[in-house]
Amino acid sequence: PYDSTVKLLQPNILFFCRHVYIQVRDHSIMNKIKSLIPTLKNVNIPLVLDADGLFVLAQNPTLLNDYSNDVYITPNVHEFRILCEAFFKGEEYSVTDYETLGPKLSSAIGPRVTILIKGERDIIIRGKTVLNYETTKGSPRRCGGQGDVLSGCLGTFAFWATQVEQKDGKDAPQLCAALAASTITRVCNRYAFEDKGRGMTTTDMLEKLPMVFDSLFDDKWKYLID
């Protein structure tokens, strides 16, 4: 029965394969991203790069060399490998050696870069500091758009980090911004999964966001905007 079903479906599958065209990346959009960077440099605001923004960076390794404000990038493991291939052409390295490679990539991209590598455990890198973050559990389900939740939260926390005076040259505000974004995303993911199971979507995560924010931070964040 299985073989006969496959043979029955094959003509239809082939028909759709011949008529479906997938454009993975829109180069016009990527060019627009690239053209915006000089303007953002003049405005002097924090920058969060994710998804196609990371591929723009991989194709233009010097793009953020002189970006004077904080830069946050949020690659998954695959995107991190692509960035390493772009920045360290011809060099020998282990792409899983985050302790060595992460700080090296951070300094190669620009002067104030924080890297948040998304995965089963999130890895946060800034300067020579590498945090392997395993404390907050997510769920077995990762849904499309979850990275957008993370980068959106990170944008908020990145701004708040600019309001905190840095002492002794430490990068604690930026590390805290990345850690907070990672934590709130993971907890939203876990709570949404508890409600919806494998049918969970990113919309379900967003519905949990206000409650999770209050439960994690309550009024502890207010000192950031006093």
mmCIF file with all atom_site columns, C-alpha atoms in Angstrom:
data_model
loop_
_atom_site.group_PDB
_atom_site.id
_atom_site.type_symbol
_atom_site.label_atom_id
_atom_site.label_alt_id
_atom_site.label_comp_id
_atom_site.label_asym_id
_atom_site.label_entity_id
_atom_site.label_seq_id
_atom_site.pdbx_PDB_ins_code
_atom_site.Cartn_x
_atom_site.Cartn_y
_atom_site.Cartn_z
_atom_site.occupancy
_atom_site.B_iso_or_equiv
_atom_site.pdbx_formal_charge
_atom_site.auth_seq_id
_atom_site.auth_comp_id
_atom_site.auth_asym_id
_atom_site.auth_atom_id
_atom_site.pdbx_PDB_model_num
ATOM 1   C CA . PRO A 1 1   ? 0.000  0.000  0.000   1.00 0.00 ? 1   PRO A CA 1
ATOM 2   C CA . TYR A 1 2   ? 2.840  2.410  0.824   1.00 0.00 ? 2   TYR A CA 1
ATOM 3   C CA . ASP A 1 3   ? 4.549  1.940  -2.568  1.00 0.00 ? 3   ASP A CA 1
ATOM 4   C CA . SER A 1 4   ? 1.308  2.345  -4.465  1.00 0.00 ? 4   SER A CA 1
ATOM 5   C CA . THR A 1 5   ? 0.472  5.534  -2.541  1.00 0.00 ? 5   THR A CA 1
ATOM 6   C CA . VAL A 1 6   ? 3.879  7.026  -3.342  1.00 0.00 ? 6   VAL A CA 1
ATOM 7   C CA . LYS A 1 7   ? 3.474  6.202  -7.039  1.00 0.00 ? 7   LYS A CA 1
ATOM 8   C CA . LEU A 1 8   ? 0.020  7.754  -6.995  1.00 0.00 ? 8   LEU A CA 1
ATOM 9   C CA . LEU A 1 9   ? 1.301  10.991 -5.455  1.00 0.00 ? 9   LEU A CA 1
ATOM 10  C CA . GLN A 1 10  ? 4.461  11.342 -7.527  1.00 0.00 ? 10  GLN A CA 1
ATOM 11  C CA . PRO A 1 11  ? 2.867  13.047 -10.576 1.00 0.00 ? 11  PRO A CA 1
ATOM 12  C CA . ASN A 1 12  ? 1.194  15.657 -8.379  1.00 0.00 ? 12  ASN A CA 1
ATOM 13  C CA . ILE A 1 13  ? 4.368  16.298 -6.382  1.00 0.00 ? 13  ILE A CA 1
ATOM 14  C CA . LEU A 1 14  ? 6.411  16.695 -9.567  1.00 0.00 ? 14  LEU A CA 1
ATOM 15  C CA . PHE A 1 15  ? 3.796  19.069 -10.982 1.00 0.00 ? 15  PHE A CA 1
ATOM 16  C CA . PHE A 1 16  ? 4.027  21.373 -7.972  1.00 0.00 ? 16  PHE A CA 1
ATOM 17  C CA . CYS A 1 17  ? 7.825  21.161 -7.900  1.00 0.00 ? 17  CYS A CA 1
ATOM 18  C CA . ARG A 1 18  ? 7.927  22.452 -11.481 1.00 0.00 ? 18  ARG A CA 1
ATOM 19  C CA . HIS A 1 19  ? 5.677  25.398 -10.695 1.00 0.00 ? 19  HIS A CA 1
ATOM 20  C CA . VAL A 1 20  ? 6.892  26.505 -7.284  1.00 0.00 ? 20  VAL A CA 1
ATOM 21  C CA . TYR A 1 21  ? 9.717  29.013 -7.136  1.00 0.00 ? 21  TYR A CA 1
ATOM 22  C CA . ILE A 1 22  ? 11.335 29.869 -3.826  1.00 0.00 ? 22  ILE A CA 1
ATOM 23  C CA . GLN A 1 23  ? 13.300 33.052 -3.413  1.00 0.00 ? 23  GLN A CA 1
ATOM 24  C CA . VAL A 1 24  ? 15.289 32.483 -0.263  1.00 0.00 ? 24  VAL A CA 1
ATOM 25  C CA . ARG A 1 25  ? 16.662 36.020 -0.053  1.00 0.00 ? 25  ARG A CA 1
ATOM 26  C CA . ASP A 1 26  ? 15.603 39.245 -1.683  1.00 0.00 ? 26  ASP A CA 1
ATOM 27  C CA . HIS A 1 27  ? 18.802 41.001 -2.776  1.00 0.00 ? 27  HIS A CA 1
ATOM 28  C CA . SER A 1 28  ? 17.052 44.358 -3.079  1.00 0.00 ? 28  SER A CA 1
ATOM 29  C CA . ILE A 1 29  ? 16.106 44.172 0.599   1.00 0.00 ? 29  ILE A CA 1
ATOM 30  C CA . MET A 1 30  ? 19.643 43.143 1.525   1.00 0.00 ? 30  MET A CA 1
ATOM 31  C CA . ASN A 1 31  ? 21.032 46.112 -0.403  1.00 0.00 ? 31  ASN A CA 1
ATOM 32  C CA . LYS A 1 32  ? 18.638 48.414 1.448   1.00 0.00 ? 32  LYS A CA 1
ATOM 33  C CA . ILE A 1 33  ? 19.895 47.027 4.764   1.00 0.00 ? 33  ILE A CA 1
ATOM 34  C CA . LYS A 1 34  ? 23.462 47.763 3.701   1.00 0.00 ? 34  LYS A CA 1
ATOM 35  C CA . SER A 1 35  ? 22.597 51.304 2.612   1.00 0.00 ? 35  SER A CA 1
ATOM 36  C CA . LEU A 1 36  ? 20.950 52.059 5.981   1.00 0.00 ? 36  LEU A CA 1
ATOM 37  C CA . ILE A 1 37  ? 24.073 51.399 8.039   1.00 0.00 ? 37  ILE A CA 1
ATOM 38  C CA . PRO A 1 38  ? 25.817 54.759 7.321   1.00 0.00 ? 38  PRO A CA 1
ATOM 39  C CA . THR A 1 39  ? 22.649 56.596 8.403   1.00 0.00 ? 39  THR A CA 1
ATOM 40  C CA . LEU A 1 40  ? 22.453 54.567 11.602  1.00 0.00 ? 40  LEU A CA 1
ATOM 41  C CA . LYS A 1 41  ? 26.092 55.380 12.320  1.00 0.00 ? 41  LYS A CA 1
ATOM 42  C CA . ASN A 1 42  ? 25.237 59.082 12.231  1.00 0.00 ? 42  ASN A CA 1
ATOM 43  C CA . VAL A 1 43  ? 22.200 58.625 14.470  1.00 0.00 ? 43  VAL A CA 1
ATOM 44  C CA . ASN A 1 44  ? 24.399 56.719 16.942  1.00 0.00 ? 44  ASN A CA 1
ATOM 45  C CA . ILE A 1 45  ? 21.908 54.155 18.243  1.00 0.00 ? 45  ILE A CA 1
ATOM 46  C CA . PRO A 1 46  ? 22.321 50.477 19.218  1.00 0.00 ? 46  PRO A CA 1
ATOM 47  C CA . LEU A 1 47  ? 21.932 48.034 16.356  1.00 0.00 ? 47  LEU A CA 1
ATOM 48  C CA . VAL A 1 48  ? 20.472 44.509 16.446  1.00 0.00 ? 48  VAL A CA 1
ATOM 49  C CA . LEU A 1 49  ? 21.231 42.285 13.446  1.00 0.00 ? 49  LEU A CA 1
ATOM 50  C CA . ASP A 1 50  ? 19.413 39.012 12.798  1.00 0.00 ? 50  ASP A CA 1
ATOM 51  C CA . ALA A 1 51  ? 18.481 36.786 9.835   1.00 0.00 ? 51  ALA A CA 1
ATOM 52  C CA . ASP A 1 52  ? 19.227 38.505 6.496   1.00 0.00 ? 52  ASP A CA 1
ATOM 53  C CA . GLY A 1 53  ? 21.123 41.227 8.320   1.00 0.00 ? 53  GLY A CA 1
ATOM 54  C CA . LEU A 1 54  ? 23.689 38.603 9.288   1.00 0.00 ? 54  LEU A CA 1
ATOM 55  C CA . PHE A 1 55  ? 24.140 37.583 5.663   1.00 0.00 ? 55  PHE A CA 1
ATOM 56  C CA . VAL A 1 56  ? 24.644 41.231 4.699   1.00 0.00 ? 56  VAL A CA 1
ATOM 57  C CA . LEU A 1 57  ? 27.367 41.349 7.349   1.00 0.00 ? 57  LEU A CA 1
ATOM 58  C CA . ALA A 1 58  ? 28.949 38.124 6.064   1.00 0.00 ? 58  ALA A CA 1
ATOM 59  C CA . GLN A 1 59  ? 29.126 39.605 2.565   1.00 0.00 ? 59  GLN A CA 1
ATOM 60  C CA . ASN A 1 60  ? 30.495 42.921 3.863   1.00 0.00 ? 60  ASN A CA 1
ATOM 61  C CA . PRO A 1 61  ? 32.864 42.091 6.749   1.00 0.00 ? 61  PRO A CA 1
ATOM 62  C CA . THR A 1 62  ? 34.037 45.701 7.232   1.00 0.00 ? 62  THR A CA 1
ATOM 63  C CA . LEU A 1 63  ? 30.492 47.084 7.387   1.00 0.00 ? 63  LEU A CA 1
ATOM 64  C CA . LEU A 1 64  ? 30.472 47.673 11.153  1.00 0.00 ? 64  LEU A CA 1
ATOM 65  C CA . ASN A 1 65  ? 34.178 48.222 11.816  1.00 0.00 ? 65  ASN A CA 1
ATOM 66  C CA . ASP A 1 66  ? 33.599 51.852 12.767  1.00 0.00 ? 66  ASP A CA 1
ATOM 67  C CA . TYR A 1 67  ? 30.119 51.558 14.292  1.00 0.00 ? 67  TYR A CA 1
ATOM 68  C CA . SER A 1 68  ? 30.507 53.590 17.472  1.00 0.00 ? 68  SER A CA 1
ATOM 69  C CA . ASN A 1 69  ? 27.465 52.377 19.404  1.00 0.00 ? 69  ASN A CA 1
ATOM 70  C CA . ASP A 1 70  ? 26.589 48.894 20.623  1.00 0.00 ? 70  ASP A CA 1
ATOM 71  C CA . VAL A 1 71  ? 25.983 46.160 18.055  1.00 0.00 ? 71  VAL A CA 1
ATOM 72  C CA . TYR A 1 72  ? 24.156 42.933 18.895  1.00 0.00 ? 72  TYR A CA 1
ATOM 73  C CA . ILE A 1 73  ? 24.044 39.980 16.513  1.00 0.00 ? 73  ILE A CA 1
ATOM 74  C CA . THR A 1 74  ? 21.862 36.921 17.097  1.00 0.00 ? 74  THR A CA 1
ATOM 75  C CA . PRO A 1 75  ? 23.060 34.058 14.865  1.00 0.00 ? 75  PRO A CA 1
ATOM 76  C CA . ASN A 1 76  ? 22.011 30.458 15.214  1.00 0.00 ? 76  ASN A CA 1
ATOM 77  C CA . VAL A 1 77  ? 24.772 27.854 14.948  1.00 0.00 ? 77  VAL A CA 1
ATOM 78  C CA . HIS A 1 78  ? 24.513 27.720 11.148  1.00 0.00 ? 78  HIS A CA 1
ATOM 79  C CA . GLU A 1 79  ? 24.642 31.514 10.796  1.00 0.00 ? 79  GLU A CA 1
ATOM 80  C CA . PHE A 1 80  ? 27.585 31.673 13.202  1.00 0.00 ? 80  PHE A CA 1
ATOM 81  C CA . ARG A 1 81  ? 29.473 29.252 10.949  1.00 0.00 ? 81  ARG A CA 1
ATOM 82  C CA . ILE A 1 82  ? 28.718 31.413 7.891   1.00 0.00 ? 82  ILE A CA 1
ATOM 83  C CA . LEU A 1 83  ? 30.053 34.498 9.678   1.00 0.00 ? 83  LEU A CA 1
ATOM 84  C CA . CYS A 1 84  ? 33.225 32.667 10.685  1.00 0.00 ? 84  CYS A CA 1
ATOM 85  C CA . GLU A 1 85  ? 33.754 31.511 7.100   1.00 0.00 ? 85  GLU A CA 1
ATOM 86  C CA . ALA A 1 86  ? 33.414 35.116 5.926   1.00 0.00 ? 86  ALA A CA 1
ATOM 87  C CA . PHE A 1 87  ? 35.671 36.689 8.531   1.00 0.00 ? 87  PHE A CA 1
ATOM 88  C CA . PHE A 1 88  ? 38.346 33.998 8.832   1.00 0.00 ? 88  PHE A CA 1
ATOM 89  C CA . LYS A 1 89  ? 38.891 32.848 5.258   1.00 0.00 ? 89  LYS A CA 1
ATOM 90  C CA . GLY A 1 90  ? 41.916 30.594 4.922   1.00 0.00 ? 90  GLY A CA 1
ATOM 91  C CA . GLU A 1 91  ? 42.348 30.228 8.673   1.00 0.00 ? 91  GLU A CA 1
ATOM 92  C CA . GLU A 1 92  ? 42.094 26.987 10.610  1.00 0.00 ? 92  GLU A CA 1
ATOM 93  C CA . TYR A 1 93  ? 39.603 26.962 13.454  1.00 0.00 ? 93  TYR A CA 1
ATOM 94  C CA . SER A 1 94  ? 36.974 24.854 15.183  1.00 0.00 ? 94  SER A CA 1
ATOM 95  C CA . VAL A 1 95  ? 33.551 26.396 14.672  1.00 0.00 ? 95  VAL A CA 1
ATOM 96  C CA . THR A 1 96  ? 32.380 24.912 18.001  1.00 0.00 ? 96  THR A CA 1
ATOM 97  C CA . ASP A 1 97  ? 35.250 26.474 19.962  1.00 0.00 ? 97  ASP A CA 1
ATOM 98  C CA . TYR A 1 98  ? 33.128 29.374 21.133  1.00 0.00 ? 98  TYR A CA 1
ATOM 99  C CA . GLU A 1 99  ? 35.512 30.305 23.951  1.00 0.00 ? 99  GLU A CA 1
ATOM 100 C CA . THR A 1 100 ? 38.212 31.184 21.408  1.00 0.00 ? 100 THR A CA 1
ATOM 101 C CA . LEU A 1 101 ? 36.309 31.934 18.229  1.00 0.00 ? 101 LEU A CA 1
ATOM 102 C CA . GLY A 1 102 ? 33.509 34.019 19.760  1.00 0.00 ? 102 GLY A CA 1
ATOM 103 C CA . PRO A 1 103 ? 35.683 36.825 21.167  1.00 0.00 ? 103 PRO A CA 1
ATOM 104 C CA . LYS A 1 104 ? 37.777 36.781 17.992  1.00 0.00 ? 104 LYS A CA 1
ATOM 105 C CA . LEU A 1 105 ? 34.686 37.239 15.818  1.00 0.00 ? 105 LEU A CA 1
ATOM 106 C CA . SER A 1 106 ? 33.296 39.912 18.114  1.00 0.00 ? 106 SER A CA 1
ATOM 107 C CA . SER A 1 107 ? 36.433 42.059 17.821  1.00 0.00 ? 107 SER A CA 1
ATOM 108 C CA . ALA A 1 108 ? 36.678 41.412 14.059  1.00 0.00 ? 108 ALA A CA 1
ATOM 109 C CA . ILE A 1 109 ? 33.149 42.746 13.459  1.00 0.00 ? 109 ILE A CA 1
ATOM 110 C CA . GLY A 1 110 ? 33.542 45.966 15.411  1.00 0.00 ? 110 GLY A CA 1
ATOM 111 C CA . PRO A 1 111 ? 34.559 47.658 18.658  1.00 0.00 ? 111 PRO A CA 1
ATOM 112 C CA . ARG A 1 112 ? 31.340 47.162 20.672  1.00 0.00 ? 112 ARG A CA 1
ATOM 113 C CA . VAL A 1 113 ? 29.827 43.887 19.517  1.00 0.00 ? 113 VAL A CA 1
ATOM 114 C CA . THR A 1 114 ? 27.777 41.421 21.569  1.00 0.00 ? 114 THR A CA 1
ATOM 115 C CA . ILE A 1 115 ? 27.063 38.006 20.040  1.00 0.00 ? 115 ILE A CA 1
ATOM 116 C CA . LEU A 1 116 ? 24.115 35.882 21.170  1.00 0.00 ? 116 LEU A CA 1
ATOM 117 C CA . ILE A 1 117 ? 24.362 32.420 19.610  1.00 0.00 ? 117 ILE A CA 1
ATOM 118 C CA . LYS A 1 118 ? 20.942 30.749 19.664  1.00 0.00 ? 118 LYS A CA 1
ATOM 119 C CA . GLY A 1 119 ? 20.716 27.042 20.317  1.00 0.00 ? 119 GLY A CA 1
ATOM 120 C CA . GLU A 1 120 ? 19.809 24.376 22.836  1.00 0.00 ? 120 GLU A CA 1
ATOM 121 C CA . ARG A 1 121 ? 21.868 26.522 25.182  1.00 0.00 ? 121 ARG A CA 1
ATOM 122 C CA . ASP A 1 122 ? 22.381 30.172 24.349  1.00 0.00 ? 122 ASP A CA 1
ATOM 123 C CA . ILE A 1 123 ? 25.946 31.490 24.277  1.00 0.00 ? 123 ILE A CA 1
ATOM 124 C CA . ILE A 1 124 ? 26.555 35.187 24.913  1.00 0.00 ? 124 ILE A CA 1
ATOM 125 C CA . ILE A 1 125 ? 29.868 36.771 23.951  1.00 0.00 ? 125 ILE A CA 1
ATOM 126 C CA . ARG A 1 126 ? 31.192 40.283 24.422  1.00 0.00 ? 126 ARG A CA 1
ATOM 127 C CA . GLY A 1 127 ? 34.865 41.128 24.359  1.00 0.00 ? 127 GLY A CA 1
ATOM 128 C CA . LYS A 1 128 ? 36.668 38.301 26.125  1.00 0.00 ? 128 LYS A CA 1
ATOM 129 C CA . THR A 1 129 ? 33.612 37.318 28.168  1.00 0.00 ? 129 THR A CA 1
ATOM 130 C CA . VAL A 1 130 ? 31.769 34.136 27.141  1.00 0.00 ? 130 VAL A CA 1
ATOM 131 C CA . LEU A 1 131 ? 28.582 33.091 28.961  1.00 0.00 ? 131 LEU A CA 1
ATOM 132 C CA . ASN A 1 132 ? 27.218 29.584 28.413  1.00 0.00 ? 132 ASN A CA 1
ATOM 133 C CA . TYR A 1 133 ? 23.618 30.067 29.437  1.00 0.00 ? 133 TYR A CA 1
ATOM 134 C CA . GLU A 1 134 ? 21.847 26.859 30.414  1.00 0.00 ? 134 GLU A CA 1
ATOM 135 C CA . THR A 1 135 ? 19.910 27.937 33.498  1.00 0.00 ? 135 THR A CA 1
ATOM 136 C CA . THR A 1 136 ? 16.561 28.842 31.916  1.00 0.00 ? 136 THR A CA 1
ATOM 137 C CA . LYS A 1 137 ? 14.840 26.006 30.080  1.00 0.00 ? 137 LYS A CA 1
ATOM 138 C CA . GLY A 1 138 ? 12.786 26.486 26.958  1.00 0.00 ? 138 GLY A CA 1
ATOM 139 C CA . SER A 1 139 ? 10.839 23.608 25.429  1.00 0.00 ? 139 SER A CA 1
ATOM 140 C CA . PRO A 1 140 ? 11.342 20.849 22.839  1.00 0.00 ? 140 PRO A CA 1
ATOM 141 C CA . ARG A 1 141 ? 9.498  23.017 20.310  1.00 0.00 ? 141 ARG A CA 1
ATOM 142 C CA . ARG A 1 142 ? 11.093 25.885 18.406  1.00 0.00 ? 142 ARG A CA 1
ATOM 143 C CA . CYS A 1 143 ? 8.688  27.689 16.100  1.00 0.00 ? 143 CYS A CA 1
ATOM 144 C CA . GLY A 1 144 ? 9.300  29.970 13.151  1.00 0.00 ? 144 GLY A CA 1
ATOM 145 C CA . GLY A 1 145 ? 9.445  33.572 14.287  1.00 0.00 ? 145 GLY A CA 1
ATOM 146 C CA . GLN A 1 146 ? 10.903 32.785 17.693  1.00 0.00 ? 146 GLN A CA 1
ATOM 147 C CA . GLY A 1 147 ? 14.099 34.548 16.664  1.00 0.00 ? 147 GLY A CA 1
ATOM 148 C CA . ASP A 1 148 ? 12.030 37.655 15.905  1.00 0.00 ? 148 ASP A CA 1
ATOM 149 C CA . VAL A 1 149 ? 10.720 37.606 19.473  1.00 0.00 ? 149 VAL A CA 1
ATOM 150 C CA . LEU A 1 150 ? 14.288 37.401 20.734  1.00 0.00 ? 150 LEU A CA 1
ATOM 151 C CA . SER A 1 151 ? 15.614 40.225 18.555  1.00 0.00 ? 151 SER A CA 1
ATOM 152 C CA . GLY A 1 152 ? 12.602 42.409 19.388  1.00 0.00 ? 152 GLY A CA 1
ATOM 153 C CA . CYS A 1 153 ? 13.127 41.957 23.122  1.00 0.00 ? 153 CYS A CA 1
ATOM 154 C CA . LEU A 1 154 ? 16.842 42.520 22.649  1.00 0.00 ? 154 LEU A CA 1
ATOM 155 C CA . GLY A 1 155 ? 16.162 45.826 20.915  1.00 0.00 ? 155 GLY A CA 1
ATOM 156 C CA . THR A 1 156 ? 14.313 47.046 24.005  1.00 0.00 ? 156 THR A CA 1
ATOM 157 C CA . PHE A 1 157 ? 16.936 45.811 26.440  1.00 0.00 ? 157 PHE A CA 1
ATOM 158 C CA . ALA A 1 158 ? 19.724 47.207 24.238  1.00 0.00 ? 158 ALA A CA 1
ATOM 159 C CA . PHE A 1 159 ? 18.235 50.681 24.570  1.00 0.00 ? 159 PHE A CA 1
ATOM 160 C CA . TRP A 1 160 ? 17.901 50.300 28.322  1.00 0.00 ? 160 TRP A CA 1
ATOM 161 C CA . ALA A 1 161 ? 21.541 49.211 28.474  1.00 0.00 ? 161 ALA A CA 1
ATOM 162 C CA . THR A 1 162 ? 22.544 52.578 27.008  1.00 0.00 ? 162 THR A CA 1
ATOM 163 C CA . GLN A 1 163 ? 20.909 54.276 30.007  1.00 0.00 ? 163 GLN A CA 1
ATOM 164 C CA . VAL A 1 164 ? 23.136 52.491 32.499  1.00 0.00 ? 164 VAL A CA 1
ATOM 165 C CA . GLU A 1 165 ? 26.452 54.083 33.374  1.00 0.00 ? 165 GLU A CA 1
ATOM 166 C CA . GLN A 1 166 ? 29.299 51.660 32.777  1.00 0.00 ? 166 GLN A CA 1
ATOM 167 C CA . LYS A 1 167 ? 31.791 51.420 35.607  1.00 0.00 ? 167 LYS A CA 1
ATOM 168 C CA . ASP A 1 168 ? 35.398 50.234 35.505  1.00 0.00 ? 168 ASP A CA 1
ATOM 169 C CA . GLY A 1 169 ? 35.158 49.621 31.765  1.00 0.00 ? 169 GLY A CA 1
ATOM 170 C CA . LYS A 1 170 ? 32.967 46.552 32.255  1.00 0.00 ? 170 LYS A CA 1
ATOM 171 C CA . ASP A 1 171 ? 30.369 45.469 29.707  1.00 0.00 ? 171 ASP A CA 1
ATOM 172 C CA . ALA A 1 172 ? 27.762 44.311 32.221  1.00 0.00 ? 172 ALA A CA 1
ATOM 173 C CA . PRO A 1 173 ? 24.823 46.314 30.772  1.00 0.00 ? 173 PRO A CA 1
ATOM 174 C CA . GLN A 1 174 ? 25.255 44.786 27.307  1.00 0.00 ? 174 GLN A CA 1
ATOM 175 C CA . LEU A 1 175 ? 25.678 41.277 28.672  1.00 0.00 ? 175 LEU A CA 1
ATOM 176 C CA . CYS A 1 176 ? 22.596 41.792 30.853  1.00 0.00 ? 176 CYS A CA 1
ATOM 177 C CA . ALA A 1 177 ? 20.607 42.985 27.827  1.00 0.00 ? 177 ALA A CA 1
ATOM 178 C CA . ALA A 1 178 ? 21.439 39.811 25.901  1.00 0.00 ? 178 ALA A CA 1
ATOM 179 C CA . LEU A 1 179 ? 20.829 37.628 28.942  1.00 0.00 ? 179 LEU A CA 1
ATOM 180 C CA . ALA A 1 180 ? 17.450 39.243 29.621  1.00 0.00 ? 180 ALA A CA 1
ATOM 181 C CA . ALA A 1 181 ? 16.345 38.780 25.996  1.00 0.00 ? 181 ALA A CA 1
ATOM 182 C CA . SER A 1 182 ? 17.421 35.132 26.036  1.00 0.00 ? 182 SER A CA 1
ATOM 183 C CA . THR A 1 183 ? 15.656 34.486 29.337  1.00 0.00 ? 183 THR A CA 1
ATOM 184 C CA . ILE A 1 184 ? 12.329 36.105 28.470  1.00 0.00 ? 184 ILE A CA 1
ATOM 185 C CA . THR A 1 185 ? 12.207 34.314 25.098  1.00 0.00 ? 185 THR A CA 1
ATOM 186 C CA . ARG A 1 186 ? 12.923 30.919 26.636  1.00 0.00 ? 186 ARG A CA 1
ATOM 187 C CA . VAL A 1 187 ? 10.336 31.341 29.383  1.00 0.00 ? 187 VAL A CA 1
ATOM 188 C CA . CYS A 1 188 ? 7.674  32.500 26.899  1.00 0.00 ? 188 CYS A CA 1
ATOM 189 C CA . ASN A 1 189 ? 8.504  29.451 24.810  1.00 0.00 ? 189 ASN A CA 1
ATOM 190 C CA . ARG A 1 190 ? 8.157  27.106 27.759  1.00 0.00 ? 190 ARG A CA 1
ATOM 191 C CA . TYR A 1 191 ? 4.850  28.538 28.996  1.00 0.00 ? 191 TYR A CA 1
ATOM 192 C CA . ALA A 1 192 ? 3.345  28.563 25.508  1.00 0.00 ? 192 ALA A CA 1
ATOM 193 C CA . PHE A 1 193 ? 4.419  24.944 25.003  1.00 0.00 ? 193 PHE A CA 1
ATOM 194 C CA . GLU A 1 194 ? 2.805  23.939 28.290  1.00 0.00 ? 194 GLU A CA 1
ATOM 195 C CA . ASP A 1 195 ? -0.492 25.370 26.989  1.00 0.00 ? 195 ASP A CA 1
ATOM 196 C CA . LYS A 1 196 ? -0.386 24.397 23.310  1.00 0.00 ? 196 LYS A CA 1
ATOM 197 C CA . GLY A 1 197 ? 2.072  21.525 23.015  1.00 0.00 ? 197 GLY A CA 1
ATOM 198 C CA . ARG A 1 198 ? 3.435  20.774 19.556  1.00 0.00 ? 198 ARG A CA 1
ATOM 199 C CA . GLY A 1 199 ? 0.817  23.044 18.002  1.00 0.00 ? 199 GLY A CA 1
ATOM 200 C CA . MET A 1 200 ? 2.400  26.105 19.611  1.00 0.00 ? 200 MET A CA 1
ATOM 201 C CA . THR A 1 201 ? 3.170  29.082 17.358  1.00 0.00 ? 201 THR A CA 1
ATOM 202 C CA . THR A 1 202 ? 5.049  32.326 17.901  1.00 0.00 ? 202 THR A CA 1
ATOM 203 C CA . THR A 1 203 ? 1.717  34.098 18.435  1.00 0.00 ? 203 THR A CA 1
ATOM 204 C CA . ASP A 1 204 ? 1.209  31.913 21.510  1.00 0.00 ? 204 ASP A CA 1
ATOM 205 C CA . MET A 1 205 ? 4.610  33.037 22.785  1.00 0.00 ? 205 MET A CA 1
ATOM 206 C CA . LEU A 1 206 ? 3.724  36.695 22.291  1.00 0.00 ? 206 LEU A CA 1
ATOM 207 C CA . GLU A 1 207 ? 0.565  36.253 24.345  1.00 0.00 ? 207 GLU A CA 1
ATOM 208 C CA . LYS A 1 208 ? 2.753  35.138 27.262  1.00 0.00 ? 208 LYS A CA 1
ATOM 209 C CA . LEU A 1 209 ? 5.115  38.093 26.986  1.00 0.00 ? 209 LEU A CA 1
ATOM 210 C CA . PRO A 1 210 ? 3.444  40.574 29.411  1.00 0.00 ? 210 PRO A CA 1
ATOM 211 C CA . MET A 1 211 ? 2.956  37.942 32.102  1.00 0.00 ? 211 MET A CA 1
ATOM 212 C CA . VAL A 1 212 ? 6.496  36.578 31.713  1.00 0.00 ? 212 VAL A CA 1
ATOM 213 C CA . PHE A 1 213 ? 8.021  40.049 31.810  1.00 0.00 ? 213 PHE A CA 1
ATOM 214 C CA . ASP A 1 214 ? 6.213  40.858 35.055  1.00 0.00 ? 214 ASP A CA 1
ATOM 215 C CA . SER A 1 215 ? 7.134  37.525 36.631  1.00 0.00 ? 215 SER A CA 1
ATOM 216 C CA . LEU A 1 216 ? 10.815 37.843 35.711  1.00 0.00 ? 216 LEU A CA 1
ATOM 217 C CA . PHE A 1 217 ? 11.485 41.518 36.230  1.00 0.00 ? 217 PHE A CA 1
ATOM 218 C CA . ASP A 1 218 ? 8.533  43.031 38.131  1.00 0.00 ? 218 ASP A CA 1
ATOM 219 C CA . ASP A 1 219 ? 9.694  46.543 39.047  1.00 0.00 ? 219 ASP A CA 1
ATOM 220 C CA . LYS A 1 220 ? 13.390 45.588 39.111  1.00 0.00 ? 220 LYS A CA 1
ATOM 221 C CA . TRP A 1 221 ? 13.931 47.201 35.707  1.00 0.00 ? 221 TRP A CA 1
ATOM 222 C CA . LYS A 1 222 ? 12.744 50.660 36.674  1.00 0.00 ? 222 LYS A CA 1
ATOM 223 C CA . TYR A 1 223 ? 16.194 51.846 37.694  1.00 0.00 ? 223 TYR A CA 1
ATOM 224 C CA . LEU A 1 224 ? 17.160 51.638 34.019  1.00 0.00 ? 224 LEU A CA 1
ATOM 225 C CA . ILE A 1 225 ? 14.891 54.507 33.012  1.00 0.00 ? 225 ILE A CA 1
ATOM 226 C CA . ASP A 1 226 ? 14.885 56.696 36.134  1.00 0.00 ? 226 ASP A CA 1
#
